[in-house]
Short mmCIF file of C-alpha atoms and ligand atoms in Angstrom, two decimals:
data_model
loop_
_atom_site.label_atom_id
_atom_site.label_comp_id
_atom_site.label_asym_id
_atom_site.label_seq_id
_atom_site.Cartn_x
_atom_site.Cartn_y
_atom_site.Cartn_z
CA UNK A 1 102.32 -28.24 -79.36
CA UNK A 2 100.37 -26.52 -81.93
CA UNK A 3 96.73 -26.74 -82.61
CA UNK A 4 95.79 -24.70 -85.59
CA UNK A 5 92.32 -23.84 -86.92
CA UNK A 6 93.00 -26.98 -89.62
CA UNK A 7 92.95 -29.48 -86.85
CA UNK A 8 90.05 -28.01 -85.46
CA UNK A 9 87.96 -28.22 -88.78
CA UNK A 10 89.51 -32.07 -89.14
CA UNK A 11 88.02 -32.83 -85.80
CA UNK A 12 84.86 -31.81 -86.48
CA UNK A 13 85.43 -33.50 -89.77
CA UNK A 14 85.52 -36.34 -87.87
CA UNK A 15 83.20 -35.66 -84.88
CA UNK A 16 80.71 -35.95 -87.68
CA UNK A 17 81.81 -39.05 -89.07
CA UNK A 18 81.55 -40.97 -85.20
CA UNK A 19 77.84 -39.35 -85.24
CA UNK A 20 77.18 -41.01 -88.83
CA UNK A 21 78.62 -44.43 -87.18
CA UNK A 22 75.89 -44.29 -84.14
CA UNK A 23 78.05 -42.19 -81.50
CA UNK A 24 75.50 -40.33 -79.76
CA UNK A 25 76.60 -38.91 -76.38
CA UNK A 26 76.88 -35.43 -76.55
CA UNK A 27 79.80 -35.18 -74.16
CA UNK A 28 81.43 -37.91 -75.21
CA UNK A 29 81.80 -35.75 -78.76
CA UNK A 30 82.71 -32.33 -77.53
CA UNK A 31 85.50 -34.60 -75.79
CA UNK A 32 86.67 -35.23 -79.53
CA UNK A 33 86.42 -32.33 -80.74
CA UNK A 34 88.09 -30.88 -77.70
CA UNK A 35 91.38 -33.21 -77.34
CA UNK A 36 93.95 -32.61 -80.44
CA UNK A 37 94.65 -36.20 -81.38
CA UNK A 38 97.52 -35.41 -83.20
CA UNK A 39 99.30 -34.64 -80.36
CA UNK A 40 99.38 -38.04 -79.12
CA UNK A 41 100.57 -39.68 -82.32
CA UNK A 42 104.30 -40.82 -83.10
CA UNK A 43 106.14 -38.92 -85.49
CA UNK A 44 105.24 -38.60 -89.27
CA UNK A 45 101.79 -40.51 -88.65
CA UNK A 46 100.39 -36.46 -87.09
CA UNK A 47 98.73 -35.86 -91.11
CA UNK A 48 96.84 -38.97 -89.99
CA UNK A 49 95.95 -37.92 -86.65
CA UNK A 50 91.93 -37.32 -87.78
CA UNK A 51 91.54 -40.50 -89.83
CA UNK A 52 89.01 -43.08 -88.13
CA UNK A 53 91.98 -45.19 -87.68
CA UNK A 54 94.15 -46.99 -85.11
CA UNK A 55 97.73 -46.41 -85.45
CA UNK A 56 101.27 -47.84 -84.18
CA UNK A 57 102.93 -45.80 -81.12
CA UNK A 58 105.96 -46.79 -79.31
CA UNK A 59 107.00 -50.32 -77.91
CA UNK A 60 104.71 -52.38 -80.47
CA UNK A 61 101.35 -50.68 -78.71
CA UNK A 62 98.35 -49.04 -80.69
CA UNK A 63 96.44 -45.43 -80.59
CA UNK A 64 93.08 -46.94 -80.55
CA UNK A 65 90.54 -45.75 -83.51
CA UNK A 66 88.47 -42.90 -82.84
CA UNK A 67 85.22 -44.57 -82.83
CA UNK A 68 86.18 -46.96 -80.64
CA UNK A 69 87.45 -44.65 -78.18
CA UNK A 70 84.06 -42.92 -78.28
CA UNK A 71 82.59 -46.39 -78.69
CA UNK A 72 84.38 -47.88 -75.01
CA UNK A 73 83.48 -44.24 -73.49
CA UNK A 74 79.84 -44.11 -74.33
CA UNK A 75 79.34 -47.51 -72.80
CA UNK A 76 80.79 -46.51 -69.83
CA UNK A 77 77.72 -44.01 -68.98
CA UNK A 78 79.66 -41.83 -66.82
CA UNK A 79 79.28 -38.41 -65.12
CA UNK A 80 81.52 -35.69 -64.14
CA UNK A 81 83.11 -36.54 -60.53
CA UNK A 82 82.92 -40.24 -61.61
CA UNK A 83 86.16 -42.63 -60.44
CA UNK A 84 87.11 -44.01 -63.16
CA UNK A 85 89.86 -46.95 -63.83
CA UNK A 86 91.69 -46.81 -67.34
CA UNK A 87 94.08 -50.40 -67.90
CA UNK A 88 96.19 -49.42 -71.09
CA UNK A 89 97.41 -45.72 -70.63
CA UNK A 90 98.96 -46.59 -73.89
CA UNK A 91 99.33 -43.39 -75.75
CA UNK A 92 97.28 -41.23 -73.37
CA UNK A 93 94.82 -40.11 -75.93
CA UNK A 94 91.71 -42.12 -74.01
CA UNK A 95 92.43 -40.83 -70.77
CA UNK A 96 92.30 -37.15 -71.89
CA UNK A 97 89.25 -38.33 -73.17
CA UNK A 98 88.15 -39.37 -69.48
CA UNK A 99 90.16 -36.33 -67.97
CA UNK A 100 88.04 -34.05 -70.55
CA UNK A 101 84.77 -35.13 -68.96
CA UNK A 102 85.57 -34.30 -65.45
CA UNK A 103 86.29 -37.82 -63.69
CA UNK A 104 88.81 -38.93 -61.67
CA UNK A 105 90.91 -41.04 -63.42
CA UNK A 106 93.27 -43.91 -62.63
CA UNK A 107 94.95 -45.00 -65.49
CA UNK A 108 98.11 -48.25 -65.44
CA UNK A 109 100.18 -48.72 -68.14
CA UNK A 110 102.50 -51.73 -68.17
CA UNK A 111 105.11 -50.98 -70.80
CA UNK A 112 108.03 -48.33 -68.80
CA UNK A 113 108.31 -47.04 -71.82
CA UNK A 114 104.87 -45.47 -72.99
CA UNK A 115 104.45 -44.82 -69.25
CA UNK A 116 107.14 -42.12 -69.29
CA UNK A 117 106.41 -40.46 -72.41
CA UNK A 118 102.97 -40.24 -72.10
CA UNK A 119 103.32 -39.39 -68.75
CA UNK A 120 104.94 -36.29 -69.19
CA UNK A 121 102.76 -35.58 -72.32
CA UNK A 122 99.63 -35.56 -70.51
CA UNK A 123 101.43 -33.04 -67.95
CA UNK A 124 102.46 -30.74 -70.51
CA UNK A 125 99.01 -30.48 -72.32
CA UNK A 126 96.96 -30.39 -69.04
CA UNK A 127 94.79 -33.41 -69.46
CA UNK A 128 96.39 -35.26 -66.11
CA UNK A 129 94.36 -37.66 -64.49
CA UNK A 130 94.64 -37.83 -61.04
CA UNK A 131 97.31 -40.61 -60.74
CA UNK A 132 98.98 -42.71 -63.60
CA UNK A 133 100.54 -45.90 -62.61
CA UNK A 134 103.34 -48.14 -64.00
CA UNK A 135 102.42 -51.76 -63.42
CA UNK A 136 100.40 -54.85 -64.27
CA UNK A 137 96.53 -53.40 -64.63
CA UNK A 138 95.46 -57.18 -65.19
CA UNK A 139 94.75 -57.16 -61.15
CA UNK A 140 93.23 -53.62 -60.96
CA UNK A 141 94.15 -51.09 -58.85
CA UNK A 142 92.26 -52.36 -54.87
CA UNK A 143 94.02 -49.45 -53.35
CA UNK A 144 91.52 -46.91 -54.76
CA UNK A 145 88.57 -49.36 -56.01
CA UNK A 146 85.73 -49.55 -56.21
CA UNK A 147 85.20 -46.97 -59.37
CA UNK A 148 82.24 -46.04 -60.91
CA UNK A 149 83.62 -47.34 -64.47
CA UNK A 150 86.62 -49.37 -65.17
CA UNK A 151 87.40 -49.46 -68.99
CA UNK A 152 90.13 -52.12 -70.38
CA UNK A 153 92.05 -50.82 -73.67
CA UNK A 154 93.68 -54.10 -74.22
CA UNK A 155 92.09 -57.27 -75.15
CA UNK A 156 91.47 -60.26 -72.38
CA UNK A 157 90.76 -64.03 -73.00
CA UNK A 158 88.54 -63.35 -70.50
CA UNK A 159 86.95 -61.40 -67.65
CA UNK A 160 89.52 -60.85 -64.93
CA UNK A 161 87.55 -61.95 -61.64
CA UNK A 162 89.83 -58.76 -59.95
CA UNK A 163 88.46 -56.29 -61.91
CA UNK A 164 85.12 -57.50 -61.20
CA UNK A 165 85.36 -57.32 -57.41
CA UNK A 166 86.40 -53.47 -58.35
CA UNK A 167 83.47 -51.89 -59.69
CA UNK A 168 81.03 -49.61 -57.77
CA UNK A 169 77.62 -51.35 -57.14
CA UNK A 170 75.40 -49.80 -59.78
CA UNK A 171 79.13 -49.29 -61.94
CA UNK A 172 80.34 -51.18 -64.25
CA UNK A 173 83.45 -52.53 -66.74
CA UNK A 174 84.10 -52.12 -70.26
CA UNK A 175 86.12 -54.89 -71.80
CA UNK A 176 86.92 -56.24 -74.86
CA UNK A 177 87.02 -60.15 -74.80
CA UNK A 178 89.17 -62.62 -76.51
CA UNK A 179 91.95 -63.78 -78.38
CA UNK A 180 92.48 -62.77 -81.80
CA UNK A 181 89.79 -60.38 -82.26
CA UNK A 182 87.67 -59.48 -79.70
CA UNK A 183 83.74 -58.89 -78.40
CA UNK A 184 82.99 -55.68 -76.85
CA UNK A 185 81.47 -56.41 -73.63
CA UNK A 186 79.96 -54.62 -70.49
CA UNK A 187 79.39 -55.93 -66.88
CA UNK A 188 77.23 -54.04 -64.66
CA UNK A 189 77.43 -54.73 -60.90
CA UNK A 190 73.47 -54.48 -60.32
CA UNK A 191 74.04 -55.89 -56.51
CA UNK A 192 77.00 -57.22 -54.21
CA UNK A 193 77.15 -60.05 -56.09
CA UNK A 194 75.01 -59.94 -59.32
CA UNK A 195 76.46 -59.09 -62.23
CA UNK A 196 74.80 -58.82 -65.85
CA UNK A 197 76.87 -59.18 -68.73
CA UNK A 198 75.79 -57.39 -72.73
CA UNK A 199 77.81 -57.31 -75.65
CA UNK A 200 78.19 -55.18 -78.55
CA UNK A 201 80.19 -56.66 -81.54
CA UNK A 202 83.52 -57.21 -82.41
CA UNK A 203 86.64 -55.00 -82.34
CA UNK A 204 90.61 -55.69 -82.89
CA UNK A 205 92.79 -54.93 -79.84
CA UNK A 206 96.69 -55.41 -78.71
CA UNK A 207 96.40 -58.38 -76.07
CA UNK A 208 96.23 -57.35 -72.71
CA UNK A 209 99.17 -58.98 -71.30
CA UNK A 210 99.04 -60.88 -67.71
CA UNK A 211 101.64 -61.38 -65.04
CA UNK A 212 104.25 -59.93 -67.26
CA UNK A 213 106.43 -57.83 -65.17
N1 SAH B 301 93.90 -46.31 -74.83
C1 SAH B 301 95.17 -46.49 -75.47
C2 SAH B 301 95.28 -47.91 -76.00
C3 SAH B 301 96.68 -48.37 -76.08
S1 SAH B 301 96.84 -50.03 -76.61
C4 SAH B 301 95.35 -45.51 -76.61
O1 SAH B 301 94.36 -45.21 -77.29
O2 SAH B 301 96.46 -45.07 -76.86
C5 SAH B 301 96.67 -50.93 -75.09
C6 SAH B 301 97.69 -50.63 -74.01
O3 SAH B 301 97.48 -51.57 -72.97
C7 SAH B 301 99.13 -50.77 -74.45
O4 SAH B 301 99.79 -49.57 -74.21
C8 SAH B 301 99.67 -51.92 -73.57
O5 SAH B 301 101.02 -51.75 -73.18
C9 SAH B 301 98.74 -51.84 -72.36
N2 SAH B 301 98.64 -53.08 -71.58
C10 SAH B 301 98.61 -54.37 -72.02
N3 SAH B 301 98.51 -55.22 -70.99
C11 SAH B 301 98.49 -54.45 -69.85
C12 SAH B 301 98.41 -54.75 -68.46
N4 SAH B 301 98.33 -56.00 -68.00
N5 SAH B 301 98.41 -53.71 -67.58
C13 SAH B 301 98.49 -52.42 -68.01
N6 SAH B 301 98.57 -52.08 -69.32
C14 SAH B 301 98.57 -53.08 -70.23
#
């Protein structure tokens, strides 16, 4: 698990680059340049760890890019001591992200697989979040709702109504939205039951898979 002065000047390297593409949450980029991304990459792909790219990890999943990792987070507006619901674990490298800012994280990953490894990553480089979950994140996670943010790392063909019921008055969910590539897009729970809706372009995201298991 080594983290050498070369990935530090590659992360800042790069911490520079999200800047240059409109990033501008300051906490959101120490998190960056805090969390060695190579650590959560599969084998061989580690020289590309600091690239603004996304790349493959195990059972067919994606790393997401950098930037849109910073782009999800900084949407999310969140504070330390926030609860905070992550659907798509995936390689672990966004809920460090999370962990790194002080919230308490949820995270469900749906593939046994990725849940394991990353699992036992996370616990090894101290970036746990307070519980990670195997199962179906397409419903949420009731038993500990409602969360100040709920961020989706998957894309939907639409806005599960679940997740919806989930967030915090005042809180609100980051999703991306539809089929083959999709729209970023945030809903704010302004009251019980009014919800605004913005988006913010498009992005490219593994599908976020429903009733699967
Ligand atoms: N944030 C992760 C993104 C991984 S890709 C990272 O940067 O590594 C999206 C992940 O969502 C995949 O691991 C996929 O298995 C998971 N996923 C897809 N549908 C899901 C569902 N219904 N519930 C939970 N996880 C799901």
């Amino acid at each position: 698990m080594v983290d050498n002065n070369k990935h530090k000047g590659l992360r800042r390297q790069l911490v520079k680059k999200l800047i240059n593409k409109g990033i501008s949450n300051k906490d959101v980029l120490n998190s960056i340049k805090s969390i060695p991304r190579h650590l959560f990459m599969e084998k061989g792909l580690e020289p590309f760890a600091y690239e603004d790219k996304a790349y493959p990890i195990a059972a067919e999943q994606t790393i997401s890019q950098p930037y849109t990792v910073a782009f999800q987070t900084e949407l999310l507006n969140l504070k330390k001591g926030d609860k905070v619901l992550e659907i798509g674990t995936g390689s672990g490298y966004q809920t460090s992200i999370l962990v790194n800012l002080g919230c308490k994280v949820y995270s469900i990953e749906r593939q046994s697989k990725l849940f394991k490894k990353t699992n036992l990553l996370l616990s090894k480089i101290g970036y746990m979040p307070k519980k990670i979950i195997f199962g179906d994140g397409y419903k949420g996670l009731p038993e500990f709702a409602p969360y100040d943010g709920i961020i989706v790392t998957a894309g939907s063909e639409e806005i599960p109504k679940a997740l919806l019921s989930q967030i915090k008055l005042g809180g609100c969910l980051v999703i991306p939205v539809g089929i083959k590539t999709q729209v970023m897009t945030r809903v704010k729970r302004e009251e019980e039951k009014k919800f605004t809706k913005e988006t913010f372009g498009e992005f490219r995201f593994v599908p976020l898979l429903k009733d699967k298991i």
